[in-house]
Amino acid sequence: MSRRKSIANALVEKLKLIDGSAGYQSNVFGNVFPKLVYWDQCSDFPSIFIVTGQETREYLPSDFVWGYLNISIKVYVRGEDPQQVLEDLLEDVENVVDANRQLTYDAGNNLATTEIDITSIITDEGLLDPYGVGEINILVRYQVI
């Protein structure tokens, strides 16, 4: 499996832990997937979709290479107050990302990310009521081996 897919899958497993307990405000009921689905094609709410994007490389001396992978976390909710439900879920996702900045994505080979940074958080600002759509963009840095 590629590093890109492995990182996305590892992030999916961490986000599935959002279950309304242990300090989480939301429960995603395991609806977290490493693929792209648009909000109007989604049937289960809330749902989270992880989409890998552009990757860049930084080549350093001694054959050391950093990989920088952009990942988009799409969050879809539905309810009477979708903006509040969305904000709560976005906060939970943000907490998961912050708690897993060094994420093991291949335990067999002992591979982990070096750093995960949130670069932006975007919402639909209530335009899709009774739905809520949000997106958290992250930048993952890892050593390319």
Short mmCIF file of N, CA and C in Angstrom, two decimals:
data_model
loop_
_atom_site.label_atom_id
_atom_site.label_comp_id
_atom_site.label_asym_id
_atom_site.label_seq_id
_atom_site.Cartn_x
_atom_site.Cartn_y
_atom_site.Cartn_z
N MET A 1 0.84 -1.17 0.00
CA MET A 1 0.00 0.00 0.00
C MET A 1 0.89 1.25 0.00
N SER A 2 0.48 2.27 -0.73
CA SER A 2 1.28 3.49 -0.82
C SER A 2 1.27 4.24 0.51
N ARG A 3 2.27 5.10 0.68
CA ARG A 3 2.33 5.92 1.89
C ARG A 3 1.11 6.84 1.97
N ARG A 4 0.72 7.41 0.84
CA ARG A 4 -0.43 8.31 0.82
C ARG A 4 -1.69 7.62 1.34
N LYS A 5 -1.94 6.43 0.83
CA LYS A 5 -3.12 5.67 1.25
C LYS A 5 -2.99 5.22 2.70
N SER A 6 -1.79 4.82 3.10
CA SER A 6 -1.57 4.38 4.48
C SER A 6 -1.81 5.51 5.48
N ILE A 7 -1.35 6.71 5.15
CA ILE A 7 -1.56 7.87 6.03
C ILE A 7 -3.05 8.19 6.13
N ALA A 8 -3.74 8.18 5.00
CA ALA A 8 -5.19 8.45 5.00
C ALA A 8 -5.92 7.40 5.83
N ASN A 9 -5.58 6.13 5.67
CA ASN A 9 -6.24 5.06 6.42
C ASN A 9 -5.98 5.17 7.92
N ALA A 10 -4.76 5.54 8.29
CA ALA A 10 -4.43 5.70 9.71
C ALA A 10 -5.23 6.86 10.31
N LEU A 11 -5.40 7.93 9.55
CA LEU A 11 -6.20 9.06 10.00
C LEU A 11 -7.67 8.67 10.15
N VAL A 12 -8.18 7.87 9.22
CA VAL A 12 -9.55 7.38 9.30
C VAL A 12 -9.78 6.63 10.61
N GLU A 13 -8.84 5.74 10.95
CA GLU A 13 -8.98 4.95 12.18
C GLU A 13 -9.01 5.83 13.42
N LYS A 14 -8.22 6.88 13.44
CA LYS A 14 -8.23 7.80 14.58
C LYS A 14 -9.53 8.59 14.66
N LEU A 15 -10.06 9.01 13.51
CA LEU A 15 -11.30 9.79 13.50
C LEU A 15 -12.52 8.94 13.84
N LYS A 16 -12.44 7.64 13.61
CA LYS A 16 -13.55 6.76 13.99
C LYS A 16 -13.72 6.69 15.50
N LEU A 17 -12.73 7.14 16.26
CA LEU A 17 -12.83 7.14 17.72
C LEU A 17 -13.74 8.24 18.26
N ILE A 18 -14.18 9.15 17.39
CA ILE A 18 -15.12 10.20 17.81
C ILE A 18 -16.48 9.53 18.01
N ASP A 19 -16.81 9.28 19.29
CA ASP A 19 -18.01 8.51 19.59
C ASP A 19 -18.89 9.14 20.66
N GLY A 20 -18.70 10.39 20.94
CA GLY A 20 -19.53 11.07 21.94
C GLY A 20 -19.09 10.87 23.37
N SER A 21 -18.05 10.08 23.58
CA SER A 21 -17.54 9.87 24.94
C SER A 21 -16.13 10.42 25.05
N ALA A 22 -15.58 10.38 26.24
CA ALA A 22 -14.19 10.78 26.49
C ALA A 22 -13.87 12.18 25.97
N GLY A 23 -14.78 13.11 26.20
CA GLY A 23 -14.51 14.50 25.82
C GLY A 23 -14.96 14.89 24.43
N TYR A 24 -15.48 13.95 23.65
CA TYR A 24 -15.99 14.28 22.32
C TYR A 24 -17.43 14.79 22.43
N GLN A 25 -17.74 15.81 21.65
CA GLN A 25 -19.09 16.38 21.63
C GLN A 25 -19.98 15.66 20.62
N SER A 26 -19.38 14.95 19.67
CA SER A 26 -20.10 14.34 18.57
C SER A 26 -19.90 12.83 18.57
N ASN A 27 -20.75 12.16 17.80
CA ASN A 27 -20.60 10.73 17.56
C ASN A 27 -20.75 10.52 16.06
N VAL A 28 -19.70 10.00 15.42
CA VAL A 28 -19.75 9.78 13.97
C VAL A 28 -20.23 8.37 13.61
N PHE A 29 -20.46 7.53 14.61
CA PHE A 29 -20.99 6.19 14.40
C PHE A 29 -20.16 5.39 13.39
N GLY A 30 -18.85 5.66 13.34
CA GLY A 30 -17.96 4.94 12.42
C GLY A 30 -18.03 5.40 10.98
N ASN A 31 -18.78 6.47 10.70
CA ASN A 31 -18.93 6.97 9.32
C ASN A 31 -17.74 7.82 8.91
N VAL A 32 -16.59 7.20 8.80
CA VAL A 32 -15.36 7.88 8.38
C VAL A 32 -14.74 7.03 7.29
N PHE A 33 -14.46 7.64 6.13
CA PHE A 33 -14.03 6.87 4.97
C PHE A 33 -12.87 7.56 4.24
N PRO A 34 -11.94 6.76 3.67
CA PRO A 34 -10.81 7.33 2.92
C PRO A 34 -11.13 7.51 1.43
N LYS A 35 -12.18 8.26 1.14
CA LYS A 35 -12.58 8.49 -0.25
C LYS A 35 -13.37 9.78 -0.32
N LEU A 36 -13.65 10.22 -1.54
CA LEU A 36 -14.41 11.45 -1.74
C LEU A 36 -15.86 11.12 -2.05
N VAL A 37 -16.76 11.70 -1.28
CA VAL A 37 -18.20 11.66 -1.54
C VAL A 37 -18.69 13.08 -1.31
N TYR A 38 -19.52 13.57 -2.22
CA TYR A 38 -20.06 14.91 -2.07
C TYR A 38 -21.26 14.90 -1.13
N TRP A 39 -21.53 16.02 -0.48
CA TRP A 39 -22.56 16.09 0.55
C TRP A 39 -23.93 15.65 0.03
N ASP A 40 -24.23 15.94 -1.23
CA ASP A 40 -25.54 15.58 -1.76
C ASP A 40 -25.66 14.10 -2.11
N GLN A 41 -24.54 13.36 -2.05
CA GLN A 41 -24.55 11.92 -2.29
C GLN A 41 -24.46 11.14 -0.98
N CYS A 42 -24.34 11.85 0.12
CA CYS A 42 -24.16 11.23 1.43
C CYS A 42 -25.53 10.91 2.02
N SER A 43 -25.69 9.70 2.58
CA SER A 43 -26.97 9.31 3.16
C SER A 43 -26.93 9.15 4.68
N ASP A 44 -25.74 9.00 5.27
CA ASP A 44 -25.60 8.86 6.71
C ASP A 44 -24.90 10.09 7.28
N PHE A 45 -25.50 10.66 8.32
CA PHE A 45 -24.95 11.86 8.93
C PHE A 45 -24.77 11.63 10.42
N PRO A 46 -23.75 12.15 11.02
CA PRO A 46 -22.63 12.86 10.39
C PRO A 46 -21.69 11.86 9.68
N SER A 47 -20.96 12.37 8.71
CA SER A 47 -19.97 11.57 8.00
C SER A 47 -18.71 12.39 7.76
N ILE A 48 -17.60 11.69 7.71
CA ILE A 48 -16.31 12.33 7.45
C ILE A 48 -15.63 11.58 6.32
N PHE A 49 -15.09 12.33 5.36
CA PHE A 49 -14.40 11.74 4.23
C PHE A 49 -13.00 12.34 4.11
N ILE A 50 -12.00 11.48 3.95
CA ILE A 50 -10.60 11.88 3.88
C ILE A 50 -10.15 11.80 2.42
N VAL A 51 -9.62 12.90 1.90
CA VAL A 51 -9.18 12.95 0.51
C VAL A 51 -7.73 13.41 0.45
N THR A 52 -6.86 12.57 -0.09
CA THR A 52 -5.46 12.98 -0.26
C THR A 52 -5.35 13.87 -1.48
N GLY A 53 -4.47 14.84 -1.38
CA GLY A 53 -4.31 15.80 -2.47
C GLY A 53 -2.87 15.86 -2.96
N GLN A 54 -2.44 17.05 -3.26
CA GLN A 54 -1.11 17.29 -3.81
C GLN A 54 -0.03 16.91 -2.81
N GLU A 55 1.05 16.39 -3.33
CA GLU A 55 2.21 16.07 -2.50
C GLU A 55 3.44 16.72 -3.11
N THR A 56 4.25 17.31 -2.26
CA THR A 56 5.51 17.89 -2.72
C THR A 56 6.65 17.23 -1.95
N ARG A 57 7.84 17.38 -2.49
CA ARG A 57 9.03 16.79 -1.86
C ARG A 57 10.10 17.85 -1.66
N GLU A 58 10.86 17.68 -0.60
CA GLU A 58 12.00 18.54 -0.32
C GLU A 58 13.23 17.64 -0.20
N TYR A 59 14.16 17.81 -1.14
CA TYR A 59 15.36 16.98 -1.18
C TYR A 59 16.49 17.69 -0.47
N LEU A 60 17.07 17.00 0.51
CA LEU A 60 18.14 17.55 1.33
C LEU A 60 19.41 16.72 1.14
N PRO A 61 20.55 17.22 1.64
CA PRO A 61 21.79 16.44 1.52
C PRO A 61 21.67 15.07 2.19
N SER A 62 22.57 14.19 1.85
CA SER A 62 22.64 12.82 2.38
C SER A 62 21.41 12.00 2.03
N ASP A 63 20.81 12.28 0.87
CA ASP A 63 19.65 11.54 0.38
C ASP A 63 18.46 11.56 1.35
N PHE A 64 18.34 12.63 2.11
CA PHE A 64 17.21 12.79 3.03
C PHE A 64 16.10 13.52 2.29
N VAL A 65 14.87 12.99 2.36
CA VAL A 65 13.75 13.58 1.62
C VAL A 65 12.54 13.72 2.54
N TRP A 66 12.00 14.94 2.59
CA TRP A 66 10.73 15.18 3.27
C TRP A 66 9.61 15.10 2.25
N GLY A 67 8.51 14.47 2.62
CA GLY A 67 7.29 14.48 1.82
C GLY A 67 6.27 15.35 2.53
N TYR A 68 5.60 16.21 1.78
CA TYR A 68 4.55 17.08 2.31
C TYR A 68 3.25 16.73 1.58
N LEU A 69 2.31 16.14 2.31
CA LEU A 69 1.07 15.66 1.72
C LEU A 69 -0.10 16.51 2.21
N ASN A 70 -0.85 17.08 1.27
CA ASN A 70 -2.06 17.82 1.60
C ASN A 70 -3.22 16.85 1.69
N ILE A 71 -3.98 16.94 2.78
CA ILE A 71 -5.16 16.11 2.96
C ILE A 71 -6.34 17.00 3.30
N SER A 72 -7.46 16.71 2.68
CA SER A 72 -8.70 17.43 2.95
C SER A 72 -9.64 16.50 3.72
N ILE A 73 -10.13 17.00 4.86
CA ILE A 73 -11.08 16.25 5.68
C ILE A 73 -12.44 16.91 5.49
N LYS A 74 -13.33 16.23 4.79
CA LYS A 74 -14.67 16.76 4.51
C LYS A 74 -15.64 16.25 5.56
N VAL A 75 -16.41 17.16 6.15
CA VAL A 75 -17.32 16.84 7.24
C VAL A 75 -18.73 17.24 6.83
N TYR A 76 -19.67 16.28 6.91
CA TYR A 76 -21.06 16.52 6.53
C TYR A 76 -21.98 16.19 7.71
N VAL A 77 -22.88 17.10 8.02
CA VAL A 77 -23.85 16.89 9.11
C VAL A 77 -25.24 17.28 8.61
N ARG A 78 -26.23 16.88 9.40
CA ARG A 78 -27.61 17.27 9.12
C ARG A 78 -28.34 17.38 10.45
N GLY A 79 -29.19 18.39 10.59
CA GLY A 79 -29.94 18.54 11.83
C GLY A 79 -30.69 19.84 11.89
N GLU A 80 -31.34 20.06 13.04
CA GLU A 80 -32.12 21.28 13.23
C GLU A 80 -31.24 22.51 13.34
N ASP A 81 -30.07 22.36 13.95
CA ASP A 81 -29.11 23.46 14.06
C ASP A 81 -27.79 22.97 13.45
N PRO A 82 -27.74 22.85 12.13
CA PRO A 82 -26.58 22.22 11.50
C PRO A 82 -25.26 22.96 11.75
N GLN A 83 -25.30 24.26 11.91
CA GLN A 83 -24.05 24.99 12.12
C GLN A 83 -23.44 24.66 13.48
N GLN A 84 -24.27 24.50 14.50
CA GLN A 84 -23.75 24.12 15.81
C GLN A 84 -23.24 22.69 15.80
N VAL A 85 -23.99 21.79 15.17
CA VAL A 85 -23.56 20.39 15.06
C VAL A 85 -22.24 20.32 14.29
N LEU A 86 -22.13 21.11 13.21
CA LEU A 86 -20.92 21.15 12.41
C LEU A 86 -19.74 21.69 13.21
N GLU A 87 -19.95 22.78 13.93
CA GLU A 87 -18.87 23.36 14.74
C GLU A 87 -18.37 22.38 15.80
N ASP A 88 -19.31 21.67 16.43
CA ASP A 88 -18.92 20.67 17.44
C ASP A 88 -18.08 19.57 16.82
N LEU A 89 -18.52 19.07 15.66
CA LEU A 89 -17.78 17.99 15.00
C LEU A 89 -16.43 18.48 14.49
N LEU A 90 -16.38 19.68 13.94
CA LEU A 90 -15.09 20.23 13.49
C LEU A 90 -14.11 20.36 14.65
N GLU A 91 -14.62 20.76 15.81
CA GLU A 91 -13.76 20.87 16.98
C GLU A 91 -13.24 19.49 17.40
N ASP A 92 -14.10 18.48 17.34
CA ASP A 92 -13.66 17.12 17.66
C ASP A 92 -12.59 16.64 16.68
N VAL A 93 -12.80 16.90 15.39
CA VAL A 93 -11.81 16.51 14.38
C VAL A 93 -10.50 17.24 14.63
N GLU A 94 -10.58 18.52 14.91
CA GLU A 94 -9.38 19.30 15.21
C GLU A 94 -8.63 18.73 16.40
N ASN A 95 -9.35 18.32 17.44
CA ASN A 95 -8.71 17.73 18.61
C ASN A 95 -8.03 16.40 18.29
N VAL A 96 -8.65 15.60 17.44
CA VAL A 96 -8.04 14.32 17.02
C VAL A 96 -6.75 14.59 16.24
N VAL A 97 -6.80 15.54 15.32
CA VAL A 97 -5.61 15.87 14.53
C VAL A 97 -4.50 16.37 15.43
N ASP A 98 -4.83 17.27 16.35
CA ASP A 98 -3.82 17.82 17.25
C ASP A 98 -3.21 16.75 18.16
N ALA A 99 -4.03 15.77 18.56
CA ALA A 99 -3.54 14.71 19.44
C ALA A 99 -2.71 13.67 18.70
N ASN A 100 -2.76 13.68 17.37
CA ASN A 100 -2.05 12.67 16.57
C ASN A 100 -1.13 13.32 15.55
N ARG A 101 -0.42 14.33 15.95
CA ARG A 101 0.48 15.03 15.02
C ARG A 101 1.61 14.12 14.55
N GLN A 102 1.95 13.15 15.36
CA GLN A 102 2.92 12.12 14.96
C GLN A 102 2.15 10.82 14.90
N LEU A 103 1.64 10.51 13.72
CA LEU A 103 0.71 9.41 13.49
C LEU A 103 1.43 8.22 12.87
N THR A 104 1.36 7.08 13.52
CA THR A 104 1.95 5.86 12.97
C THR A 104 1.05 5.37 11.85
N TYR A 105 1.60 5.25 10.64
CA TYR A 105 0.81 4.82 9.50
C TYR A 105 1.24 3.46 8.96
N ASP A 106 2.36 2.93 9.44
CA ASP A 106 2.80 1.59 9.07
C ASP A 106 3.56 1.01 10.26
N ALA A 107 2.81 0.34 11.13
CA ALA A 107 3.40 -0.17 12.37
C ALA A 107 4.43 -1.26 12.08
N GLY A 108 4.21 -2.06 11.05
CA GLY A 108 5.14 -3.13 10.71
C GLY A 108 6.53 -2.64 10.37
N ASN A 109 6.61 -1.49 9.73
CA ASN A 109 7.89 -0.91 9.35
C ASN A 109 8.27 0.27 10.25
N ASN A 110 7.49 0.50 11.29
CA ASN A 110 7.73 1.58 12.25
C ASN A 110 7.79 2.95 11.56
N LEU A 111 6.83 3.22 10.67
CA LEU A 111 6.78 4.49 9.95
C LEU A 111 5.70 5.39 10.55
N ALA A 112 6.04 6.64 10.77
CA ALA A 112 5.09 7.61 11.33
C ALA A 112 5.32 8.97 10.69
N THR A 113 4.27 9.78 10.73
CA THR A 113 4.41 11.15 10.26
C THR A 113 5.28 11.91 11.25
N THR A 114 5.91 12.95 10.79
CA THR A 114 6.73 13.79 11.65
C THR A 114 5.89 14.91 12.24
N GLU A 115 4.95 15.40 11.44
CA GLU A 115 4.14 16.53 11.88
C GLU A 115 2.87 16.62 11.04
N ILE A 116 1.77 16.97 11.67
CA ILE A 116 0.52 17.24 10.97
C ILE A 116 0.03 18.60 11.43
N ASP A 117 -0.13 19.52 10.50
CA ASP A 117 -0.58 20.88 10.81
C ASP A 117 -1.90 21.17 10.11
N ILE A 118 -2.82 21.81 10.81
CA ILE A 118 -4.06 22.28 10.20
C ILE A 118 -3.73 23.58 9.47
N THR A 119 -4.07 23.62 8.18
CA THR A 119 -3.78 24.83 7.39
C THR A 119 -5.02 25.70 7.19
N SER A 120 -6.22 25.11 7.21
CA SER A 120 -7.43 25.92 7.09
C SER A 120 -8.66 25.13 7.54
N ILE A 121 -9.68 25.87 7.96
CA ILE A 121 -10.97 25.30 8.31
C ILE A 121 -12.02 26.16 7.61
N ILE A 122 -12.90 25.51 6.85
CA ILE A 122 -13.90 26.21 6.04
C ILE A 122 -15.27 25.58 6.32
N THR A 123 -16.32 26.41 6.36
CA THR A 123 -17.69 25.88 6.47
C THR A 123 -18.57 26.51 5.40
N ASP A 124 -19.77 25.94 5.24
CA ASP A 124 -20.73 26.49 4.29
C ASP A 124 -21.46 27.71 4.85
N GLU A 125 -21.21 28.04 6.11
CA GLU A 125 -21.77 29.21 6.79
C GLU A 125 -23.29 29.23 6.79
N GLY A 126 -23.91 28.04 6.82
CA GLY A 126 -25.35 27.95 6.91
C GLY A 126 -26.10 27.98 5.60
N LEU A 127 -25.42 28.03 4.49
CA LEU A 127 -26.07 28.12 3.18
C LEU A 127 -26.85 26.87 2.80
N LEU A 128 -26.47 25.72 3.36
CA LEU A 128 -27.08 24.45 2.95
C LEU A 128 -28.06 23.90 3.98
N ASP A 129 -28.52 24.74 4.89
CA ASP A 129 -29.45 24.33 5.95
C ASP A 129 -30.57 23.48 5.35
N PRO A 130 -30.89 22.32 5.87
CA PRO A 130 -30.58 21.70 7.15
C PRO A 130 -29.30 20.88 7.15
N TYR A 131 -28.49 21.02 6.13
CA TYR A 131 -27.20 20.34 6.09
C TYR A 131 -26.11 21.31 6.54
N GLY A 132 -25.00 20.75 6.95
CA GLY A 132 -23.82 21.55 7.27
C GLY A 132 -22.62 20.87 6.63
N VAL A 133 -21.81 21.65 5.96
CA VAL A 133 -20.63 21.12 5.27
C VAL A 133 -19.40 21.89 5.74
N GLY A 134 -18.39 21.16 6.16
CA GLY A 134 -17.14 21.77 6.59
C GLY A 134 -15.96 21.04 6.00
N GLU A 135 -14.84 21.71 6.01
CA GLU A 135 -13.62 21.11 5.47
C GLU A 135 -12.44 21.58 6.30
N ILE A 136 -11.62 20.63 6.71
CA ILE A 136 -10.38 20.94 7.39
C ILE A 136 -9.25 20.47 6.48
N ASN A 137 -8.37 21.38 6.12
CA ASN A 137 -7.22 21.03 5.30
C ASN A 137 -6.00 20.91 6.20
N ILE A 138 -5.27 19.82 6.01
CA ILE A 138 -4.08 19.59 6.82
C ILE A 138 -2.88 19.34 5.92
N LEU A 139 -1.71 19.60 6.47
CA LEU A 139 -0.46 19.32 5.78
C LEU A 139 0.31 18.31 6.63
N VAL A 140 0.60 17.18 6.02
CA VAL A 140 1.29 16.08 6.69
C VAL A 140 2.74 16.05 6.21
N ARG A 141 3.66 16.08 7.16
CA ARG A 141 5.09 15.96 6.81
C ARG A 141 5.58 14.61 7.29
N TYR A 142 6.27 13.91 6.40
CA TYR A 142 6.84 12.62 6.74
C TYR A 142 8.15 12.42 5.99
N GLN A 143 8.96 11.52 6.49
CA GLN A 143 10.23 11.23 5.82
C GLN A 143 9.99 10.18 4.75
N VAL A 144 10.43 10.50 3.54
CA VAL A 144 10.33 9.58 2.43
C VAL A 144 11.51 8.63 2.49
N ILE A 145 11.22 7.35 2.56
CA ILE A 145 12.31 6.36 2.68
C ILE A 145 12.46 5.60 1.39
#
